[in-house]
Coordinates of C-alpha atoms in Angstrom, one line a residue:
N34 CA 0.0 0.0 0.0
E35 CA 1.0 3.7 0.1
G36 CA 3.4 5.0 2.7
N37 CA 6.6 3.9 4.3
D38 CA 5.7 0.4 5.5
T39 CA 7.4 -2.3 7.5
L40 CA 6.7 -5.8 6.3
V41 CA 7.6 -8.8 8.4
G42 CA 8.3 -12.1 6.6
G43 CA 7.6 -14.5 9.4
T44 CA 8.0 -18.2 9.1
G45 CA 7.2 -20.0 5.8
N46 CA 8.0 -19.1 2.2
D47 CA 6.2 -15.7 1.8
T48 CA 5.8 -13.2 -1.1
L49 CA 5.9 -9.6 0.0
T50 CA 4.8 -6.5 -1.9
G51 CA 5.4 -3.1 -0.3
G52 CA 3.7 -0.9 -2.8
T53 CA 4.6 2.8 -3.1
G54 CA 6.8 4.4 -0.5
K55 CA 10.1 3.7 1.1
D56 CA 9.5 0.3 2.7
T57 CA 11.5 -1.8 5.2
F58 CA 11.3 -5.6 5.0
R59 CA 12.2 -7.5 8.2
F60 CA 13.4 -11.0 8.4
S61 CA 14.6 -13.4 11.2
A62 CA 16.4 -16.7 11.4
G63 CA 14.0 -19.5 10.4
D64 CA 11.8 -17.4 8.2
G65 CA 12.3 -19.5 5.1
R66 CA 12.7 -18.6 1.4
D67 CA 10.9 -15.3 0.9
T68 CA 10.3 -13.2 -2.2
I69 CA 9.9 -9.4 -2.5
T70 CA 8.2 -8.4 -5.7
D71 CA 8.9 -4.7 -5.8
F72 CA 12.1 -3.9 -3.8
D73 CA 13.6 -0.6 -5.0
A74 CA 17.2 -0.4 -4.0
R75 CA 17.7 3.0 -5.5
A76 CA 14.8 4.5 -3.6
G77 CA 16.6 3.5 -0.4
E78 CA 14.3 0.6 0.7
I79 CA 15.7 -1.5 3.5
L80 CA 16.3 -5.2 4.2
D81 CA 16.3 -5.6 8.0
I82 CA 18.3 -8.8 8.5
R83 CA 19.4 -8.2 12.1
G84 CA 17.9 -11.6 12.9
Y85 CA 20.9 -13.2 11.1
A86 CA 24.5 -13.5 12.0
N87 CA 25.8 -13.0 8.5
V88 CA 25.0 -13.0 4.7
T89 CA 26.2 -16.2 3.0
A90 CA 26.0 -15.0 -0.7
L91 CA 24.4 -12.7 -3.2
I92 CA 23.4 -14.6 -6.3
S93 CA 22.1 -13.3 -9.6
E94 CA 19.1 -15.6 -10.4
N95 CA 16.2 -15.5 -12.9
G96 CA 16.4 -11.8 -13.5
G97 CA 16.7 -10.9 -9.8
T98 CA 19.0 -11.3 -6.8
R99 CA 18.9 -14.0 -4.2
I100 CA 20.3 -13.1 -0.8
V101 CA 21.3 -16.3 1.0
L102 CA 21.1 -16.1 4.8
G103 CA 21.4 -19.7 5.8
T104 CA 20.8 -23.3 4.8
N105 CA 17.1 -22.8 4.4
D106 CA 16.7 -19.1 4.5
S107 CA 17.0 -16.6 1.7
I108 CA 15.4 -13.5 0.2
F109 CA 14.7 -13.2 -3.6
L110 CA 14.4 -9.7 -5.0
Q111 CA 12.5 -9.9 -8.2
G112 CA 13.9 -7.7 -11.0
V113 CA 16.7 -6.3 -8.9
D114 CA 20.3 -6.3 -10.2
K115 CA 22.7 -7.1 -7.3
A116 CA 24.9 -4.3 -8.6
T117 CA 22.3 -1.7 -7.5
L118 CA 22.4 -2.9 -3.8
T119 CA 24.5 -0.8 -1.4
P120 CA 25.2 -1.1 2.3
A121 CA 22.5 1.5 2.9
N122 CA 19.9 -1.1 1.8
F123 CA 20.8 -3.3 4.8
L124 CA 20.3 -3.3 8.5
F125 CA 22.8 -5.8 9.9
N126 CA 23.3 -7.1 13.4
G127 CA 27.0 -7.8 13.2
A128 CA 30.1 -6.0 14.4
V129 CA 32.0 -7.3 11.5
P130 CA 31.5 -6.0 8.0
K131 CA 31.0 -8.8 5.4
E132 CA 32.4 -8.2 1.9
L133 CA 30.3 -9.7 -0.9
N134 CA 31.0 -9.0 -4.6
G135 CA 32.9 -5.9 -3.6
M136 CA 30.2 -4.6 -1.3
Q137 CA 30.4 -4.4 2.5
V138 CA 27.2 -5.7 4.0
G139 CA 27.0 -4.4 7.6
P140 CA 28.6 -1.6 9.5
T141 CA 31.2 0.2 7.3
P142 CA 34.6 0.6 8.8
V143 CA 35.4 4.2 9.9
P144 CA 37.9 6.1 7.7
G145 CA 41.4 5.1 8.5
A146 CA 40.6 1.5 9.5
I147 CA 42.9 -1.3 8.6
N148 CA 40.9 -3.7 6.3
G149 CA 41.5 -7.2 5.1
N150 CA 39.4 -9.2 2.6
D151 CA 38.0 -12.7 2.3
S152 CA 41.5 -14.2 1.9
A153 CA 43.8 -15.1 4.8
N154 CA 45.4 -11.8 5.8
T155 CA 48.1 -10.7 8.2
L156 CA 47.1 -7.3 9.6
N157 CA 49.2 -5.2 11.8
G158 CA 48.2 -2.0 13.6
T159 CA 50.1 1.1 14.3
S160 CA 51.2 2.9 17.4
G161 CA 47.8 4.5 17.7
N162 CA 44.3 3.2 18.6
D163 CA 43.3 1.2 15.5
K164 CA 40.2 -0.5 14.2
I165 CA 41.2 -3.6 12.3
Y166 CA 38.7 -5.7 10.2
G167 CA 39.8 -9.2 8.9
F168 CA 36.6 -10.0 7.0
G169 CA 36.7 -13.7 5.8
G170 CA 39.6 -16.0 5.8
N171 CA 42.0 -17.3 8.5
D172 CA 43.5 -14.0 9.6
V173 CA 46.4 -13.0 11.9
I174 CA 45.7 -9.7 13.6
D175 CA 48.1 -7.8 15.8
G176 CA 47.0 -4.4 17.0
K177 CA 50.5 -3.4 18.1
A178 CA 50.7 -0.5 20.5
G179 CA 47.5 1.4 21.5
A180 CA 44.1 0.3 22.5
D181 CA 42.8 -1.5 19.4
E182 CA 39.5 -3.0 18.2
M183 CA 40.1 -6.2 16.2
Y184 CA 37.3 -7.8 14.2
G185 CA 38.3 -11.1 12.7
G186 CA 35.1 -12.0 10.9
T187 CA 34.6 -15.5 9.6
G188 CA 37.5 -18.0 9.6
N189 CA 39.9 -19.3 12.2
D190 CA 41.5 -16.1 13.3
V191 CA 44.6 -15.5 15.5
Y192 CA 44.9 -12.3 17.6
W193 CA 47.8 -10.8 19.5
V194 CA 46.9 -8.5 22.3
D195 CA 49.2 -6.4 24.6
N196 CA 47.1 -3.5 25.9
A197 CA 44.4 -3.4 28.6
G198 CA 42.2 -1.4 26.2
D199 CA 42.4 -3.9 23.3
R200 CA 39.1 -5.5 22.3
V201 CA 38.6 -8.7 20.3
I202 CA 35.2 -9.0 18.7
E203 CA 33.9 -12.3 17.3
L204 CA 30.4 -13.5 16.6
A205 CA 29.1 -17.0 17.3
G206 CA 29.8 -19.6 14.5
Q207 CA 32.6 -17.6 12.9
G208 CA 35.3 -20.1 13.3
H209 CA 37.8 -21.5 15.9
D210 CA 39.7 -18.4 17.1
T211 CA 42.8 -17.9 19.3
I212 CA 44.2 -15.1 21.4
H213 CA 47.9 -14.8 22.2
S214 CA 48.3 -12.3 25.1
T215 CA 51.3 -10.6 26.6
R216 CA 49.4 -9.4 29.6
D217 CA 46.6 -10.5 32.0
W218 CA 43.6 -11.3 29.9
V219 CA 40.0 -12.5 30.1
L220 CA 39.0 -14.7 27.1
S221 CA 36.7 -12.8 24.8
A222 CA 33.2 -14.1 23.9
N223 CA 33.2 -16.6 20.9
V224 CA 37.0 -17.0 21.1
E225 CA 38.0 -20.6 21.8
D226 CA 41.7 -20.6 22.8
L227 CA 43.9 -18.3 25.0
Y228 CA 47.7 -18.5 25.2
L229 CA 49.7 -16.5 27.8
R230 CA 53.0 -15.2 26.4
T231 CA 54.3 -13.5 29.6
A232 CA 55.0 -14.5 33.2
A233 CA 52.1 -12.4 34.5
N234 CA 48.9 -14.0 35.6
T235 CA 46.0 -14.6 33.3
R236 CA 42.3 -15.3 33.5
G237 CA 40.6 -17.5 30.9

């Protein structure tokens, strides 16, 4: 209908039509394989996928774009070229940007961040307070000096921490991750292994 609507997919394989206006389409894990008949990326319509940890793939299919969100969940955008989608079309509930087809789905790193890609990267920080994003792949991330924020993304990532202000951010299901610490450290959420590399005490 007319106006800026919010449409909720819900469970089952649904077909959604927003009508005129700048609409938001909301989906959660377990919603199934849904179709949107009139999604307008250029008008700034939004896919609210905060109910998912990540986007698996963007696939051109039958004149549209399929957004794969899990084994049994996806959104098909009829008549939409995936090249027209931008990060502004997504609301994403992840700390880690996900790069797909050259597009970052999710929070965009701040200017000056140190960014990897979907390969296995070795990423080193500077003497300042850095934000480091590994994206996909089995990354090695060392913030160096300063209080750094390190986001490994998917893959089996290795972190080196040496500052009380360092932060390691991982989401559930993103791999088997390891922290090497040169100081007292509490194991971060969704990180599996902690190794102490100093004589000081540690808490795991």
